Short mmCIF file of C-alpha atoms and ligand atoms in Angstrom, two decimals:
data_model
loop_
_atom_site.label_atom_id
_atom_site.label_comp_id
_atom_site.label_asym_id
_atom_site.label_seq_id
_atom_site.Cartn_x
_atom_site.Cartn_y
_atom_site.Cartn_z
CA MET A 7 -19.13 -1.05 12.94
CA THR A 8 -21.34 -2.64 10.33
CA ASP A 9 -24.22 -1.93 7.96
CA ARG A 10 -27.79 -1.83 9.32
CA ILE A 11 -29.08 -5.42 9.55
CA ARG A 12 -32.82 -5.88 8.99
CA ASP A 13 -33.19 -9.64 9.24
CA PHE A 14 -31.36 -12.92 8.57
CA LEU A 15 -32.06 -15.69 6.05
CA THR A 16 -30.55 -19.15 5.55
CA ALA A 17 -28.63 -19.77 2.31
CA ARG A 18 -28.74 -23.20 0.68
CA ALA A 19 -25.89 -25.75 0.96
CA GLU A 20 -24.17 -26.26 -2.38
CA GLN A 21 -21.52 -28.15 -4.35
CA VAL A 22 -18.81 -25.63 -5.27
CA PRO A 23 -16.70 -26.40 -8.36
CA VAL A 24 -12.93 -26.56 -7.74
CA VAL A 25 -11.30 -24.46 -10.47
CA SER A 26 -7.70 -24.58 -9.25
CA ASP A 27 -5.64 -26.98 -7.15
CA THR A 28 -2.35 -25.35 -6.32
CA ASP A 29 0.59 -25.06 -3.90
CA VAL A 30 -0.07 -21.45 -2.93
CA VAL A 31 -3.10 -19.24 -3.31
CA VAL A 32 -2.57 -15.50 -2.84
CA ILE A 33 -5.66 -13.38 -2.22
CA GLY A 34 -5.26 -9.80 -3.43
CA ALA A 35 -2.99 -8.52 -6.21
CA GLY A 36 -2.06 -5.23 -4.60
CA PRO A 37 1.58 -4.34 -3.87
CA ALA A 38 1.90 -7.00 -1.15
CA GLY A 39 0.04 -9.81 -2.93
CA LEU A 40 1.74 -9.32 -6.25
CA SER A 41 5.15 -9.42 -4.58
CA ALA A 42 4.19 -12.52 -2.58
CA ALA A 43 2.96 -14.35 -5.67
CA VAL A 44 6.03 -13.51 -7.74
CA SER A 45 8.41 -14.37 -4.92
CA ALA A 46 6.72 -17.73 -4.20
CA ALA A 47 6.61 -18.67 -7.89
CA ARG A 48 10.27 -17.78 -8.39
CA ASN A 49 11.07 -20.06 -5.47
CA GLY A 50 9.49 -23.00 -7.23
CA ALA A 51 5.87 -23.01 -5.99
CA ARG A 52 2.81 -23.30 -8.21
CA VAL A 53 0.89 -20.11 -7.47
CA THR A 54 -2.67 -18.95 -8.09
CA LEU A 55 -3.25 -15.22 -7.66
CA VAL A 56 -6.82 -14.08 -6.95
CA GLU A 57 -8.01 -10.49 -7.44
CA ARG A 58 -11.53 -9.04 -7.21
CA TYR A 59 -10.96 -6.35 -9.86
CA HIS A 60 -9.79 -6.51 -13.47
CA HIS A 61 -6.58 -4.64 -12.80
CA LEU A 62 -3.60 -5.51 -10.61
CA GLY A 63 -2.04 -3.08 -8.15
CA GLY A 64 -4.59 -2.35 -5.42
CA MET A 65 -4.04 1.10 -3.94
CA ALA A 66 -0.95 1.61 -6.13
CA SER A 67 -3.00 1.61 -9.35
CA GLY A 68 -6.76 1.42 -8.74
CA GLY A 69 -6.35 3.57 -5.63
CA MET A 70 -4.09 5.97 -7.55
CA VAL A 71 -1.56 6.32 -4.75
CA LEU A 72 1.25 7.60 -6.93
CA VAL A 73 4.42 8.05 -4.85
CA LEU A 74 6.51 5.21 -3.46
CA ASP A 75 7.97 6.32 -0.17
CA ASP A 76 9.35 5.03 3.13
CA MET A 77 12.15 3.46 1.11
CA VAL A 78 15.10 5.18 2.82
CA ASN A 79 16.73 5.02 6.24
CA ASP A 80 18.62 8.04 7.51
CA GLY A 81 18.70 9.98 4.26
CA THR A 82 20.58 7.71 1.89
CA GLU A 83 20.33 4.00 2.82
CA ILE A 84 17.74 2.44 0.45
CA VAL A 85 16.14 -0.40 2.43
CA THR A 86 13.28 -1.54 0.19
CA THR A 87 15.04 -3.20 -2.73
CA GLY A 88 14.35 -6.64 -4.31
CA ILE A 89 11.01 -6.66 -6.14
CA VAL A 90 10.47 -2.97 -5.29
CA SER A 91 13.60 -2.02 -7.27
CA GLU A 92 12.54 -4.29 -10.10
CA PHE A 93 9.17 -2.53 -10.31
CA VAL A 94 10.81 0.89 -10.34
CA ASP A 95 13.31 -0.12 -13.07
CA ARG A 96 10.59 -1.59 -15.26
CA MET A 97 8.26 1.40 -14.86
CA GLN A 98 11.13 3.80 -15.57
CA ARG A 99 11.92 1.97 -18.82
CA GLN A 100 8.31 2.70 -19.86
CA ASP A 101 8.62 6.40 -18.88
CA GLY A 102 6.32 5.59 -15.97
CA ALA A 103 8.58 6.52 -13.01
CA VAL A 104 10.43 9.67 -11.95
CA PHE A 105 12.87 9.96 -9.03
CA PRO A 106 15.88 12.10 -8.10
CA PRO A 107 19.36 10.91 -9.10
CA PRO A 108 21.63 10.30 -6.07
CA GLU A 109 23.51 13.59 -6.64
CA ASP A 110 20.23 15.53 -6.18
CA CYS A 111 19.55 13.95 -2.79
CA GLN A 112 20.71 16.96 -0.80
CA THR A 113 19.24 19.41 1.68
CA ASN A 114 19.04 22.82 0.05
CA TRP A 115 16.43 25.12 -1.48
CA GLU A 116 17.58 24.53 -5.05
CA MET A 117 16.94 20.78 -4.84
CA TRP A 118 13.80 21.28 -2.75
CA GLN A 119 12.28 23.46 -5.49
CA LYS A 120 13.30 20.89 -8.10
CA TRP A 121 11.89 17.82 -6.33
CA ALA A 122 9.31 18.79 -3.68
CA ARG A 123 6.34 18.74 -6.10
CA TRP A 124 7.35 15.21 -7.12
CA GLY A 125 6.87 14.11 -3.50
CA CYS A 126 10.56 13.22 -3.13
CA ILE A 127 11.16 14.93 0.22
CA ASP A 128 11.66 13.44 3.66
CA PHE A 129 8.23 14.17 5.17
CA HIS A 130 9.40 12.89 8.56
CA LYS A 131 12.05 15.61 8.98
CA GLN A 132 11.10 18.84 10.75
CA GLY A 133 12.47 22.14 9.47
CA MET A 134 12.80 23.57 5.99
CA PRO A 135 13.99 22.75 3.46
CA GLN A 136 13.40 19.05 4.00
CA PRO A 137 16.03 16.67 2.57
CA ILE A 138 15.50 15.27 -0.93
CA ILE A 139 15.40 11.49 -0.73
CA HIS A 140 14.86 8.46 -2.95
CA ALA A 141 11.09 8.31 -3.51
CA VAL A 142 9.39 7.48 -6.79
CA ALA A 143 6.51 9.24 -8.59
CA PHE A 144 4.88 6.75 -10.95
CA ASP A 145 2.06 6.24 -13.41
CA PRO A 146 -0.79 3.90 -12.37
CA ASP A 147 -1.13 2.26 -15.76
CA ALA A 148 2.62 1.54 -15.85
CA TRP A 149 2.08 -0.23 -12.52
CA LYS A 150 -0.68 -2.38 -14.01
CA ARG A 151 1.41 -3.29 -17.07
CA VAL A 152 4.49 -4.21 -15.03
CA SER A 153 2.33 -6.31 -12.68
CA LEU A 154 0.86 -8.29 -15.58
CA ASP A 155 4.33 -8.83 -17.10
CA LEU A 156 5.74 -10.14 -13.81
CA VAL A 157 2.80 -12.49 -13.30
CA ALA A 158 3.06 -13.90 -16.84
CA GLU A 159 6.85 -14.30 -16.66
CA ALA A 160 6.64 -16.16 -13.32
CA GLY A 161 4.04 -18.59 -14.69
CA ILE A 162 1.42 -17.60 -12.11
CA GLU A 163 -2.21 -18.62 -12.66
CA LEU A 164 -4.13 -15.36 -12.51
CA ARG A 165 -7.82 -15.28 -11.57
CA THR A 166 -9.22 -11.76 -11.68
CA HIS A 167 -12.93 -10.85 -11.31
CA SER A 168 -12.89 -13.28 -8.38
CA TRP A 169 -13.93 -11.96 -4.99
CA PHE A 170 -12.69 -14.00 -2.00
CA SER A 171 -15.66 -14.87 0.19
CA GLU A 172 -14.82 -17.76 2.50
CA ALA A 173 -11.93 -19.77 3.94
CA ILE A 174 -12.35 -23.52 4.34
CA VAL A 175 -10.62 -24.52 7.58
CA GLU A 176 -9.85 -28.09 8.70
CA ASN A 177 -7.61 -28.99 11.65
CA ASN A 178 -5.86 -25.62 11.97
CA ARG A 179 -5.25 -25.40 8.22
CA VAL A 180 -6.94 -23.38 5.51
CA THR A 181 -7.41 -26.08 2.91
CA GLY A 182 -9.04 -23.88 0.34
CA VAL A 183 -10.84 -20.66 -0.43
CA ILE A 184 -14.15 -19.86 -2.06
CA VAL A 185 -14.45 -16.92 -4.41
CA GLN A 186 -17.53 -15.27 -5.86
CA THR A 187 -17.56 -14.80 -9.64
CA LYS A 188 -20.11 -14.03 -12.35
CA LEU A 189 -20.20 -17.80 -12.92
CA GLY A 190 -21.19 -18.36 -9.31
CA ARG A 191 -19.03 -19.54 -6.41
CA GLN A 192 -15.75 -21.28 -7.24
CA ALA A 193 -13.26 -23.07 -5.00
CA ILE A 194 -9.46 -23.07 -5.03
CA ARG A 195 -7.56 -25.75 -3.12
CA ALA A 196 -4.11 -24.85 -1.83
CA ARG A 197 -1.42 -26.11 0.52
CA MET A 198 -0.40 -22.59 1.60
CA VAL A 199 -2.47 -19.40 1.70
CA VAL A 200 -1.32 -15.77 1.63
CA ASP A 201 -3.82 -13.14 2.75
CA ALA A 202 -2.91 -9.91 0.92
CA SER A 203 -6.43 -8.50 0.78
CA GLY A 204 -5.43 -5.42 2.81
CA ASP A 205 -8.53 -5.91 4.96
CA LEU A 206 -7.58 -9.31 6.40
CA ASP A 207 -10.55 -10.95 4.68
CA VAL A 208 -9.03 -14.44 4.64
CA ALA A 209 -7.59 -14.55 8.14
CA ALA A 210 -10.81 -13.09 9.59
CA SER A 211 -12.87 -15.69 7.76
CA ALA A 212 -10.52 -18.42 9.01
CA GLY A 213 -11.15 -17.35 12.61
CA ALA A 214 -7.85 -15.58 13.32
CA SER A 215 -7.81 -12.87 16.01
CA PHE A 216 -7.86 -9.31 14.76
CA ALA A 217 -8.38 -5.75 15.97
CA THR A 218 -10.57 -3.26 14.16
CA GLY A 219 -8.73 -0.07 13.28
CA GLN A 220 -9.68 3.02 11.33
CA PHE A 221 -7.98 5.99 9.66
CA ILE A 222 -8.99 8.72 7.22
CA VAL A 223 -10.30 7.55 3.83
CA THR A 224 -9.67 9.44 0.60
CA THR A 225 -11.24 9.65 -2.86
CA VAL A 226 -7.93 10.31 -4.62
CA PHE A 227 -8.16 12.11 -7.97
CA ARG A 228 -6.09 13.60 -10.79
CA LEU A 229 -6.42 16.96 -12.57
CA MET A 230 -5.27 17.54 -16.14
CA ASP A 231 -4.22 20.63 -18.14
CA VAL A 232 -2.38 22.12 -15.17
CA ASP A 233 0.51 24.46 -16.00
CA THR A 234 2.78 23.04 -13.29
CA ALA A 235 5.73 25.30 -14.20
CA ARG A 236 3.55 28.38 -13.69
CA ALA A 237 2.12 26.99 -10.43
CA GLU A 238 5.63 26.28 -9.08
CA ALA A 239 6.97 29.67 -10.20
CA PHE A 240 4.13 31.39 -8.33
CA GLU A 241 4.78 29.27 -5.21
CA TYR A 242 8.51 30.05 -5.10
CA GLU A 243 8.39 33.68 -6.25
CA ASN A 244 5.41 34.78 -4.11
CA PRO A 245 5.63 32.60 -1.00
CA GLU A 246 3.31 34.66 1.18
CA ALA A 247 0.55 35.01 -1.44
CA PHE A 248 0.95 31.31 -2.25
CA LYS A 249 0.61 30.27 1.41
CA ALA A 250 -2.60 32.29 1.85
CA LEU A 251 -4.21 30.77 -1.27
CA ASP A 252 -2.99 27.28 -0.47
CA ARG A 253 -4.50 27.49 3.03
CA GLN A 254 -7.84 28.43 1.46
CA ALA A 255 -7.58 25.54 -1.03
CA ARG A 256 -7.00 23.09 1.79
CA ARG A 257 -10.00 24.48 3.66
CA VAL A 258 -12.14 24.00 0.55
CA ILE A 259 -11.09 20.36 0.15
CA GLY A 260 -11.58 19.90 3.89
CA GLY A 261 -8.36 18.17 4.94
CA ALA A 262 -5.15 17.37 3.10
CA TRP A 263 -1.44 16.83 3.77
CA GLY A 264 0.89 19.83 3.35
CA MET A 265 1.13 19.31 -0.40
CA TRP A 266 -2.29 18.50 -1.78
CA TRP A 267 -1.07 18.22 -5.38
CA LEU A 268 2.02 16.54 -6.78
CA LYS A 269 3.40 16.13 -10.29
CA THR A 270 3.08 12.83 -12.16
CA PRO A 271 5.07 11.37 -15.09
CA LEU A 272 2.30 12.65 -17.41
CA PRO A 273 2.90 16.34 -18.28
CA GLY A 274 0.14 18.64 -17.03
CA VAL A 275 -1.45 15.89 -14.91
CA VAL A 276 -1.30 16.32 -11.12
CA TRP A 277 -2.11 13.83 -8.38
CA CYS A 278 -4.36 15.05 -5.53
CA ASN A 279 -4.02 12.86 -2.45
CA CYS A 280 -7.12 14.35 -0.77
CA PRO A 281 -9.67 14.91 0.75
CA HIS A 282 -9.07 13.46 4.19
CA MET A 283 -12.37 12.03 5.40
CA PRO A 284 -12.47 10.64 8.95
CA GLY A 285 -15.15 8.42 10.48
CA TYR A 286 -15.76 6.05 7.57
CA ASP A 287 -15.53 2.27 7.93
CA GLY A 288 -13.73 0.90 4.85
CA LEU A 289 -15.53 -2.44 5.22
CA SER A 290 -19.06 -1.05 5.16
CA PRO A 291 -20.81 -0.72 1.77
CA GLU A 292 -23.11 1.91 3.27
CA HIS A 293 -20.20 4.00 4.51
CA MET A 294 -18.45 3.68 1.16
CA VAL A 295 -21.46 5.07 -0.68
CA GLU A 296 -21.48 8.10 1.61
CA ALA A 297 -17.73 8.58 1.17
CA GLU A 298 -18.09 8.42 -2.61
CA TYR A 299 -20.63 11.26 -2.63
CA GLU A 300 -18.72 13.29 -0.05
CA GLY A 301 -15.34 12.90 -1.78
CA ARG A 302 -16.67 13.83 -5.21
CA ARG A 303 -18.48 16.87 -3.85
CA ARG A 304 -15.29 18.11 -2.20
CA MET A 305 -13.01 17.47 -5.19
CA MET A 306 -15.28 19.44 -7.55
CA ALA A 307 -15.39 22.33 -5.06
CA LEU A 308 -11.58 22.34 -4.99
CA LEU A 309 -11.39 22.30 -8.79
CA GLU A 310 -13.69 25.29 -8.99
CA PHE A 311 -11.62 27.18 -6.41
CA ALA A 312 -8.33 26.27 -8.12
CA ARG A 313 -9.52 27.36 -11.56
CA ALA A 314 -10.67 30.72 -10.20
CA ASN A 315 -7.76 31.48 -7.89
CA LEU A 316 -4.57 29.45 -8.35
CA PRO A 317 -2.00 30.50 -10.95
CA GLY A 318 -1.30 27.50 -13.20
CA PHE A 319 -4.75 25.95 -12.59
CA GLU A 320 -6.78 28.33 -14.78
CA ASN A 321 -7.50 25.63 -17.40
CA ALA A 322 -7.45 22.61 -15.09
CA ARG A 323 -10.01 19.86 -15.70
CA MET A 324 -11.03 16.78 -13.78
CA LEU A 325 -9.20 13.74 -15.22
CA GLY A 326 -11.00 11.48 -12.80
CA ALA A 327 -11.19 9.91 -9.38
CA ALA A 328 -9.43 6.66 -8.53
CA GLU A 329 -11.33 3.45 -9.34
CA GLN A 330 -10.85 2.27 -5.75
CA MET A 331 -11.72 4.18 -2.59
CA GLY A 332 -8.55 5.07 -0.67
CA ILE A 333 -8.73 2.84 2.39
CA ARG A 334 -5.77 3.02 4.72
CA GLN A 335 -6.78 0.81 7.65
CA THR A 336 -9.54 -1.64 8.61
CA ARG A 337 -8.88 -5.00 10.28
CA LEU A 338 -5.42 -5.61 11.72
CA LEU A 339 -4.15 -9.08 12.53
CA GLN A 340 -3.38 -9.94 16.13
CA GLY A 341 -0.71 -12.45 15.34
CA GLU A 342 2.22 -14.13 17.01
CA TYR A 343 3.71 -10.67 17.67
CA ILE A 344 1.93 -7.31 17.51
CA VAL A 345 4.22 -4.48 16.42
CA THR A 346 3.81 -1.44 18.69
CA LYS A 347 4.07 2.29 18.07
CA ASP A 348 7.16 2.25 20.26
CA ASP A 349 8.76 -0.44 18.08
CA VAL A 350 8.27 1.68 14.97
CA LYS A 351 9.17 5.00 16.59
CA LYS A 352 12.25 3.71 18.36
CA ARG A 353 13.36 1.62 15.33
CA ARG A 354 13.42 -1.58 17.35
CA HIS A 355 15.39 -4.33 15.67
CA PHE A 356 14.06 -7.92 15.82
CA ALA A 357 16.24 -11.00 15.43
CA ASP A 358 13.51 -12.48 13.23
CA SER A 359 13.19 -9.41 11.01
CA VAL A 360 12.37 -10.52 7.46
CA CYS A 361 11.75 -7.14 5.84
CA ARG A 362 11.90 -3.45 6.61
CA GLY A 363 10.73 0.02 5.61
CA ARG A 364 12.25 3.45 6.24
CA ASP A 365 13.89 2.96 9.66
CA TYR A 366 11.71 0.22 11.14
CA TYR A 367 11.87 -3.60 11.05
CA THR A 368 9.14 -6.22 10.67
CA PRO A 369 9.49 -9.49 12.57
CA TYR A 370 8.39 -12.69 10.85
CA ARG A 371 5.98 -13.34 13.75
CA ALA A 372 3.98 -10.21 12.76
CA LEU A 373 2.96 -11.97 9.53
CA LEU A 374 1.69 -15.12 11.27
CA PRO A 375 -1.80 -15.59 12.71
CA ARG A 376 -2.02 -17.57 15.91
CA GLY A 377 -3.37 -21.09 15.65
CA ILE A 378 -3.39 -21.51 11.85
CA ASP A 379 -0.49 -23.47 10.38
CA ASN A 380 -0.48 -22.59 6.68
CA LEU A 381 -1.72 -19.00 6.49
CA ILE A 382 0.49 -15.93 6.30
CA VAL A 383 -0.49 -12.29 5.84
CA ALA A 384 1.34 -9.53 3.97
CA GLY A 385 0.48 -5.87 3.61
CA ARG A 386 -1.30 -3.09 5.47
CA HIS A 387 -3.31 -5.48 7.68
CA TYR A 388 -0.26 -7.13 9.26
CA SER A 389 -0.04 -7.69 13.02
CA VAL A 390 0.45 -4.16 14.30
CA GLU A 391 -1.22 -1.65 16.60
CA SER A 392 -3.46 0.87 14.87
CA GLU A 393 -1.22 3.88 15.64
CA ALA A 394 1.89 1.96 14.56
CA GLN A 395 0.25 0.90 11.28
CA LYS A 396 -0.29 4.55 10.37
CA GLN A 397 3.51 4.90 10.40
CA SER A 398 4.37 1.62 8.67
CA ARG A 399 1.96 0.91 5.83
CA GLU A 400 3.49 2.51 2.74
CA ILE A 401 3.64 0.65 -0.56
CA PRO A 402 7.35 -0.39 -0.62
CA PRO A 403 7.35 -1.92 2.90
CA CYS A 404 4.13 -3.78 2.04
CA MET A 405 5.87 -5.16 -1.05
CA ALA A 406 8.85 -6.21 1.07
CA GLN A 407 6.44 -8.06 3.39
CA GLY A 408 4.96 -9.79 0.36
CA GLU A 409 8.36 -10.80 -0.95
CA ALA A 410 9.25 -12.28 2.45
CA ALA A 411 5.89 -14.09 2.70
CA GLY A 412 6.49 -15.59 -0.75
CA VAL A 413 9.86 -16.95 0.35
CA ALA A 414 8.34 -18.28 3.58
CA VAL A 415 5.55 -20.27 1.91
CA ALA A 416 8.03 -21.77 -0.57
CA LYS A 417 10.30 -22.82 2.30
CA ALA A 418 7.37 -24.31 4.24
CA LEU A 419 6.34 -26.33 1.17
CA GLN A 420 9.89 -27.60 0.68
CA ALA A 421 10.25 -28.57 4.36
CA ASN A 422 6.65 -29.79 4.58
CA CYS A 423 6.21 -27.88 7.83
CA ALA A 424 3.98 -25.26 9.40
CA LEU A 425 4.81 -21.65 8.54
CA ARG A 426 5.79 -20.86 12.13
CA ASP A 427 8.42 -23.65 11.97
CA VAL A 428 10.23 -22.27 8.93
CA ASP A 429 13.86 -21.41 9.67
CA VAL A 430 13.87 -17.59 9.74
CA ARG A 431 17.55 -17.45 8.87
CA ALA A 432 16.77 -19.31 5.65
CA ILE A 433 14.13 -16.66 4.78
CA GLN A 434 16.61 -13.88 5.51
CA LYS A 435 19.30 -15.57 3.41
CA GLN A 436 16.95 -16.04 0.46
CA MET A 437 15.72 -12.43 0.70
CA ARG A 438 19.33 -11.29 0.39
CA ALA A 439 19.85 -13.66 -2.56
CA GLN A 440 16.86 -11.96 -4.23
CA GLY A 441 18.43 -8.53 -3.71
CA ALA A 442 16.02 -7.61 -0.90
CA ASP A 443 16.95 -6.33 2.58
CA PRO A 444 15.40 -8.56 5.26
CA GLY A 445 16.63 -6.29 8.05
CA ASP A 446 18.76 -9.04 9.58
CA MET A 447 21.68 -6.60 9.83
CA PRO A 448 20.48 -3.62 11.87
CA SER A 449 21.45 -0.15 10.70
CA ALA A 450 23.49 2.09 12.99
CA ASN A 451 20.36 3.95 14.22
CA ALA A 452 18.39 0.79 15.18
CA LEU A 453 17.35 0.09 18.76
CA ILE A 454 18.86 -3.18 19.86
CA GLU A 455 17.28 -4.02 23.17
CA PRO A 456 15.15 -6.95 24.27
CA ILE A 457 11.46 -6.20 24.91
CA ALA A 458 10.78 -6.05 28.65
CA ALA A 459 8.58 -8.90 29.93
CA ALA A 460 4.99 -7.83 30.59
C1 FAD B 23 -5.26 7.72 0.01
C2 FAD B 23 -4.00 6.96 0.32
C3 FAD B 23 -2.78 7.59 0.17
C4 FAD B 23 -1.61 6.88 0.39
N1 FAD B 23 -0.40 7.48 0.17
C5 FAD B 23 0.73 6.72 0.08
C6 FAD B 23 1.93 7.26 -0.48
O1 FAD B 23 2.00 8.43 -0.85
N2 FAD B 23 2.98 6.42 -0.61
C7 FAD B 23 2.93 5.11 -0.23
O2 FAD B 23 3.93 4.39 -0.43
N3 FAD B 23 1.82 4.59 0.34
C8 FAD B 23 0.72 5.36 0.48
N4 FAD B 23 -0.46 4.83 0.98
C9 FAD B 23 -0.47 3.47 1.59
C10 FAD B 23 -0.49 2.36 0.56
O3 FAD B 23 -1.17 2.71 -0.61
C11 FAD B 23 -1.13 1.08 1.11
O4 FAD B 23 -0.85 0.89 2.45
C12 FAD B 23 -0.64 -0.12 0.29
O5 FAD B 23 -1.09 -0.02 -1.04
C13 FAD B 23 -1.09 -1.42 0.91
O6 FAD B 23 -0.80 -2.47 0.03
P1 FAD B 23 -1.56 -3.87 0.20
O7 FAD B 23 -1.11 -4.72 -0.92
O8 FAD B 23 -1.39 -4.32 1.59
O9 FAD B 23 -3.12 -3.50 0.08
P2 FAD B 23 -3.96 -2.89 -1.12
O10 FAD B 23 -3.15 -1.94 -1.93
O11 FAD B 23 -5.22 -2.41 -0.52
O12 FAD B 23 -4.25 -4.16 -2.05
C14 FAD B 23 -5.17 -5.17 -1.67
C15 FAD B 23 -5.59 -5.93 -2.92
O13 FAD B 23 -6.46 -6.99 -2.56
C16 FAD B 23 -7.63 -6.95 -3.36
N5 FAD B 23 -8.72 -7.51 -2.57
C17 FAD B 23 -9.23 -7.01 -1.42
N6 FAD B 23 -10.21 -7.79 -0.95
C18 FAD B 23 -10.34 -8.80 -1.82
C19 FAD B 23 -11.19 -9.93 -1.88
N7 FAD B 23 -12.12 -10.15 -0.93
N8 FAD B 23 -11.07 -10.78 -2.92
C20 FAD B 23 -10.13 -10.56 -3.90
N9 FAD B 23 -9.30 -9.50 -3.89
C21 FAD B 23 -9.39 -8.63 -2.86
C22 FAD B 23 -7.80 -5.48 -3.69
O14 FAD B 23 -8.61 -5.27 -4.81
C23 FAD B 23 -6.35 -5.06 -3.91
O15 FAD B 23 -5.91 -5.33 -5.21
C24 FAD B 23 -1.66 5.53 0.81
C25 FAD B 23 -2.91 4.91 0.99
C26 FAD B 23 -4.07 5.61 0.74
C27 FAD B 23 -5.39 4.92 0.89
#
C-alpha cells in the first residue's frame, strides 16, 4: 500500500556534508534503539544515536504507551531485566513508575481490585480473577528524562530532529546513512548500523528482504480530573451496571481492549489505549492524516459519553492525545531466521537465543538481515511473521533485543568481523554480565525440540 502517485521527477545529485564519523550509528531512539545505543556505548563503542523527533522514547513516550508488560514467565519469573530494570528503577526514583510488590503478585479478588486498573494483570490467562504479575505503569515524561540521562552518562552523540532517509551501501555493507534535517541532508559514517526505527526504514533502504504487515493503529490519549477511586468503587460494587455501561463506552470508542482506561502515576490522570482502528497503513502519510481525524473524533465522543454516564468521569477533561500515532506493525524483516507464530505460542527455545520476553525466546538470527554484513535490527520490526509479531512486540522485549544488538555490534567491532560471525555464546555471556537474561538457559516450560526440515 502506498500514497497516490501523480508523477515522478528527478532530484539533483549533491554533496552531502558528513556530520559524524562513528563506530555505531543507531537509527531510532525508541525502547529498542535507546537500549542498543546504551549497551553498545557501555561495551566501548563510539555511538551516534539518531532520532527524528525532539524527544526520546518512541511509542513508550511520544506514543504514550504507558504499561510495561510481557516481562514475566509463568507468573513470577522476571525475564526482561538488564536495561529494562534500570529504566524501571530510575523512573520509580522520580515517582514515575508504579508496580505491585512481590507479595501482591497473587491470584485473588482482593489483589485484582487493587492492581487491575494499573494494568498489572496477566492478560494471557483465561478465567477470573487473572493473576497479578510484575508489570509497570509509568509516566511518559519520566521515560524521556531517564532516556536523556542514560544517553548523556554513556557519552553517546545524540542527533535529534534528524530523519533517516537513505542507507549508503557498498559491497554488502552499509557504510553510512543520510538524514534529513532543517539544515538540509546530512551524512553519518559508521562501521556498524542498528536499525531501531520500528518500521525497518534502514534495512528496507539497504535492500534487505522484508514482509509488509499491518495491525490496528491507535490515537492513544489521556483524560484528567477523573475520580478513579469513585470509578473503581462503582465497578466493584455494581458489577452488572458497570458492565452494561462499559460495553456502551467501548461501542462509542469503536474498539478497545477489555480495559479501555488504566491509572497512571499522576493522580486523576487515566491512560486510554484506544480506539482500535484497522485498515490503516502506518507508513502512508495519507492514511495517517485520516487516522488522526478518525481517532480524535472517536476520543471526543467517548469523553462526552463518559462525562454523562460513568461514575467518576463527571468532571473528566481531555489532557491530550499522544504526540505519535500508535503504530504497532508495518514492515517486518525477513532475516536469517523468521520467528513463527508456532515458535512464540509453543515457547520454542533456540540455542542462539540472545533475549526473551514473557515465555518466548528470540534467536540472534532473527535480528540479522540476509546479505548485509554490518546491519542489525532491534525492535518491533524484527524478523518475525505478522501474527507472531502481534504476540511478541511489547516494550520490554524490544528493549532486550536492543540490549543484545548493542552487545553484538561491540563484539563485531572488537573482532573486526561480520555480525553473523559474532560468537553467540559471547553475546549471551555479556548479556548475563549486564544483568540481562539472554534466554540461553530455557525455563521449565520451554519447548526444546529441533525445527523439522522443510
Ligand atoms: C497503541 C499501542 C499500544 C501498545 N500497548 C503496549 C503495552 O501496553 N505494553 C507494552 O509493553 N507494549 C505495548 N505496545 C507495543 C510497544 O509500544 C512497541 O512495540 C514498542 O514501543 C516498539 O519499540 P521500538 O523501539 O521497536 O519502536 P518504536 O517505539 O516505534 O520506536 C521507534 C523510534 O524510531 C524513531 N524513528 C522512526 N523512523 C525514523 C526515521 N526515519 N529517522 C529517525 N528516527 C526514526 C521513532 O521516532 C521512534 O523514536 C503498544 C503499541 C501501540 C502502538
